[in-house]
GROMACS .gro file of C-alpha atoms in nm:
model
  212
    1UNK     CA    1   5.016  10.887   4.591
    2UNK     CA    2   4.836  11.073   4.867
    3UNK     CA    3   4.705  11.327   4.614
    4UNK     CA    4   4.471  11.058   4.477
    5UNK     CA    5   4.296  11.020   4.810
    6UNK     CA    6   4.000  11.219   4.936
    7UNK     CA    7   4.201  11.411   5.193
    8UNK     CA    8   3.929  11.670   5.252
    9UNK     CA    9   3.674  11.400   5.344
   10UNK     CA   10   3.853  11.117   5.536
   11UNK     CA   11   3.649  10.801   5.598
   12UNK     CA   12   3.755  10.793   5.962
   13UNK     CA   13   3.954  11.016   6.204
   14UNK     CA   14   4.083  10.934   6.548
   15UNK     CA   15   4.409  10.871   6.734
   16UNK     CA   16   4.698  10.642   6.649
   17UNK     CA   17   4.903  10.451   6.911
   18UNK     CA   18   5.198  10.217   6.872
   19UNK     CA   19   5.232   9.928   7.118
   20UNK     CA   20   5.460   9.626   7.125
   21UNK     CA   21   5.436   9.266   7.239
   22UNK     CA   22   5.765   9.082   7.214
   23UNK     CA   23   5.931   9.160   6.881
   24UNK     CA   24   5.607   9.263   6.708
   25UNK     CA   25   5.482   9.623   6.702
   26UNK     CA   26   5.113   9.705   6.664
   27UNK     CA   27   4.972  10.021   6.503
   28UNK     CA   28   4.638  10.079   6.671
   29UNK     CA   29   4.371  10.313   6.531
   30UNK     CA   30   4.142  10.405   6.820
   31UNK     CA   31   3.850  10.637   6.883
   32UNK     CA   32   3.991  10.957   7.031
   33UNK     CA   33   3.711  10.980   7.287
   34UNK     CA   34   3.624  10.627   7.399
   35UNK     CA   35   3.948  10.450   7.301
   36UNK     CA   36   3.756  10.182   7.108
   37UNK     CA   37   3.971   9.994   6.858
   38UNK     CA   38   3.888  10.071   6.494
   39UNK     CA   39   4.166   9.874   6.321
   40UNK     CA   40   4.504   9.725   6.404
   41UNK     CA   41   4.814   9.664   6.192
   42UNK     CA   42   5.077   9.418   6.324
   43UNK     CA   43   5.430   9.510   6.213
   44UNK     CA   44   5.695   9.239   6.222
   45UNK     CA   45   5.955   9.425   6.014
   46UNK     CA   46   6.028   9.789   5.940
   47UNK     CA   47   6.069   9.905   5.673
   48UNK     CA   48   5.845   9.640   5.522
   49UNK     CA   49   5.516   9.570   5.351
   50UNK     CA   50   5.317   9.636   5.668
   51UNK     CA   51   5.408  10.009   5.663
   52UNK     CA   52   5.502  10.204   5.347
   53UNK     CA   53   5.549  10.574   5.282
   54UNK     CA   54   5.379  10.746   4.992
   55UNK     CA   55   5.586  10.903   4.719
   56UNK     CA   56   5.444  11.256   4.732
   57UNK     CA   57   5.432  11.337   5.106
   58UNK     CA   58   5.612  11.266   5.433
   59UNK     CA   59   5.289  11.285   5.637
   60UNK     CA   60   5.101  10.995   5.473
   61UNK     CA   61   5.150  10.618   5.485
   62UNK     CA   62   4.991  10.296   5.369
   63UNK     CA   63   4.945  10.034   5.644
   64UNK     CA   64   4.822   9.676   5.630
   65UNK     CA   65   4.550   9.618   5.889
   66UNK     CA   66   4.444   9.271   6.007
   67UNK     CA   67   4.140   9.152   6.203
   68UNK     CA   68   4.104   8.861   6.446
   69UNK     CA   69   4.007   8.623   6.163
   70UNK     CA   70   4.326   8.695   5.969
   71UNK     CA   71   4.166   8.909   5.699
   72UNK     CA   72   4.390   9.191   5.575
   73UNK     CA   73   4.334   9.522   5.399
   74UNK     CA   74   4.551   9.817   5.295
   75UNK     CA   75   4.442  10.162   5.408
   76UNK     CA   76   4.601  10.504   5.385
   77UNK     CA   77   4.659  10.713   5.696
   78UNK     CA   78   4.797  11.062   5.734
   79UNK     CA   79   4.888  11.315   6.003
   80UNK     CA   80   4.784  11.677   6.012
   81UNK     CA   81   5.110  11.780   6.181
   82UNK     CA   82   5.446  11.691   6.028
   83UNK     CA   83   5.601  11.641   6.375
   84UNK     CA   84   5.354  11.361   6.452
   85UNK     CA   85   5.453  11.184   6.131
   86UNK     CA   86   5.819  11.213   6.234
   87UNK     CA   87   5.745  11.063   6.579
   88UNK     CA   88   5.556  10.778   6.409
   89UNK     CA   89   5.865  10.687   6.208
   90UNK     CA   90   6.105  10.719   6.505
   91UNK     CA   91   5.887  10.499   6.731
   92UNK     CA   92   5.894  10.214   6.480
   93UNK     CA   93   6.267  10.253   6.417
   94UNK     CA   94   6.350  10.248   6.791
   95UNK     CA   95   6.144   9.933   6.848
   96UNK     CA   96   6.312   9.731   6.574
   97UNK     CA   97   6.655   9.863   6.671
   98UNK     CA   98   6.592   9.715   7.016
   99UNK     CA   99   6.480   9.387   6.852
  100UNK     CA  100   6.807   9.363   6.658
  101UNK     CA  101   7.014   9.431   6.970
  102UNK     CA  102   6.835   9.157   7.161
  103UNK     CA  103   6.889   8.915   6.874
  104UNK     CA  104   7.262   8.992   6.862
  105UNK     CA  105   7.300   8.942   7.237
  106UNK     CA  106   7.122   8.607   7.214
  107UNK     CA  107   7.361   8.486   6.940
  108UNK     CA  108   7.674   8.611   7.115
  109UNK     CA  109   7.889   8.337   7.268
  110UNK     CA  110   7.973   8.427   7.630
  111UNK     CA  111   8.318   8.262   7.591
  112UNK     CA  112   8.406   8.504   7.308
  113UNK     CA  113   8.335   8.815   7.514
  114UNK     CA  114   8.603   9.028   7.677
  115UNK     CA  115   8.780   8.841   7.956
  116UNK     CA  116   8.903   8.996   8.278
  117UNK     CA  117   9.281   8.999   8.289
  118UNK     CA  118   9.407   8.974   8.647
  119UNK     CA  119   9.774   8.912   8.560
  120UNK     CA  120  10.055   9.155   8.626
  121UNK     CA  121  10.163   9.381   8.345
  122UNK     CA  122  10.530   9.405   8.255
  123UNK     CA  123  10.714   9.604   8.520
  124UNK     CA  124  10.415   9.619   8.753
  125UNK     CA  125  10.485   9.559   9.121
  126UNK     CA  126  10.288   9.550   9.443
  127UNK     CA  127  10.387   9.655   9.795
  128UNK     CA  128  10.307   9.453  10.106
  129UNK     CA  129  10.325   9.605  10.454
  130UNK     CA  130  10.484   9.338  10.676
  131UNK     CA  131  10.618   9.567  10.952
  132UNK     CA  132  10.389   9.417  11.213
  133UNK     CA  133  10.486   9.067  11.109
  134UNK     CA  134  10.860   9.139  11.152
  135UNK     CA  135  10.800   9.293  11.493
  136UNK     CA  136  10.619   8.986  11.616
  137UNK     CA  137  10.884   8.752  11.479
  138UNK     CA  138  11.167   8.953  11.644
  139UNK     CA  139  10.996   8.957  11.981
  140UNK     CA  140  10.943   8.584  11.966
  141UNK     CA  141  11.304   8.517  11.862
  142UNK     CA  142  11.459   8.711  12.152
  143UNK     CA  143  11.296   8.504  12.425
  144UNK     CA  144  11.464   8.169  12.480
  145UNK     CA  145  11.323   7.916  12.720
  146UNK     CA  146  11.541   7.842  13.018
  147UNK     CA  147  11.598   7.483  13.122
  148UNK     CA  148  11.373   7.383  13.407
  149UNK     CA  149  11.499   7.180  13.697
  150UNK     CA  150  11.317   6.932  13.911
  151UNK     CA  151  10.980   7.054  14.025
  152UNK     CA  152  10.961   7.322  13.756
  153UNK     CA  153  11.237   7.544  13.909
  154UNK     CA  154  11.459   7.742  13.678
  155UNK     CA  155  11.826   7.659  13.706
  156UNK     CA  156  12.076   7.938  13.660
  157UNK     CA  157  12.409   7.854  13.495
  158UNK     CA  158  12.717   7.858  13.722
  159UNK     CA  159  12.941   8.164  13.708
  160UNK     CA  160  13.229   8.136  13.464
  161UNK     CA  161  13.541   7.972  13.614
  162UNK     CA  162  13.368   7.892  13.942
  163UNK     CA  163  13.437   7.558  14.115
  164UNK     CA  164  13.277   7.405  14.419
  165UNK     CA  165  13.516   7.216  14.653
  166UNK     CA  166  13.561   7.142  15.021
  167UNK     CA  167  13.913   7.287  15.042
  168UNK     CA  168  14.006   7.560  15.287
  169UNK     CA  169  14.000   7.902  15.130
  170UNK     CA  170  14.332   8.086  15.123
  171UNK     CA  171  14.409   8.332  15.398
  172UNK     CA  172  14.295   8.682  15.329
  173UNK     CA  173  14.576   8.933  15.284
  174UNK     CA  174  14.626   9.208  15.532
  175UNK     CA  175  14.415   9.509  15.458
  176UNK     CA  176  14.594   9.783  15.274
  177UNK     CA  177  14.619  10.113  15.444
  178UNK     CA  178  14.454  10.382  15.238
  179UNK     CA  179  14.581  10.740  15.260
  180UNK     CA  180  14.393  10.938  15.518
  181UNK     CA  181  14.200  10.635  15.648
  182UNK     CA  182  14.330  10.496  15.980
  183UNK     CA  183  14.288  10.124  16.024
  184UNK     CA  184  14.329   9.968  16.370
  185UNK     CA  185  14.356   9.610  16.473
  186UNK     CA  186  14.056   9.650  16.701
  187UNK     CA  187  13.831   9.726  16.411
  188UNK     CA  188  13.939   9.425  16.206
  189UNK     CA  189  13.977   9.175  16.490
  190UNK     CA  190  13.734   8.885  16.499
  191UNK     CA  191  13.568   8.837  16.839
  192UNK     CA  192  13.675   8.519  17.015
  193UNK     CA  193  13.398   8.272  17.095
  194UNK     CA  194  13.308   8.226  17.456
  195UNK     CA  195  13.324   7.894  17.637
  196UNK     CA  196  12.956   7.808  17.593
  197UNK     CA  197  12.994   7.856  17.219
  198UNK     CA  198  13.285   7.611  17.185
  199UNK     CA  199  13.066   7.350  17.026
  200UNK     CA  200  12.953   7.602  16.767
  201UNK     CA  201  13.315   7.696  16.695
  202UNK     CA  202  13.404   7.333  16.632
  203UNK     CA  203  13.122   7.314  16.384
  204UNK     CA  204  13.270   7.607  16.192
  205UNK     CA  205  13.611   7.438  16.178
  206UNK     CA  206  13.881   7.634  16.001
  207UNK     CA  207  13.645   7.917  15.916
  208UNK     CA  208  13.635   8.018  16.282
  209UNK     CA  209  14.013   8.059  16.287
  210UNK     CA  210  14.026   8.299  15.994
  211UNK     CA  211  14.135   8.643  16.103
  212UNK     CA  212  13.932   8.922  15.957
   0.00000   0.00000   0.00000
């Protein structure tokens, strides 16, 4: 009970700080001017025996201090302001809440965690834009290589129904007279070769005798 203490004449007064190293919290009682350490209470569990609340006040606590040689003693501490006592409790609770979270994460199996599902859901579809691909394929399919002849020349196919022979072509029929268009024999007559060009006429053969 805090009422049994000499609250009007405390043995020491100063500032209280809470620090942490790893999972252990430390309640440090320091001189409010120089910061010199008066006593320190390591806290490995809260609530626990290292920090206990009194039964008759929310502003007073019993803490277990420990020196460098391992000697321990229980002392009573109290806060003038009730808000400071509340912050003292919250600081210890937040630290050990963090300790529990870290312990749970360390024990958690990574294979049992949520897995990323990349599969398609039922009825889900995707759309692919292949317009450019079709255009390229169509352009390539329309061009057909032509057969190349000797020396890399391109050979054109013969006209349909055409035949090559050395026979004399049939005589051309007489030109038809069109209405309103006079046709005279002088216009259609083939000039006769002169004597010096007789040899050339022989070379033409039957083609030189064709009229028109």
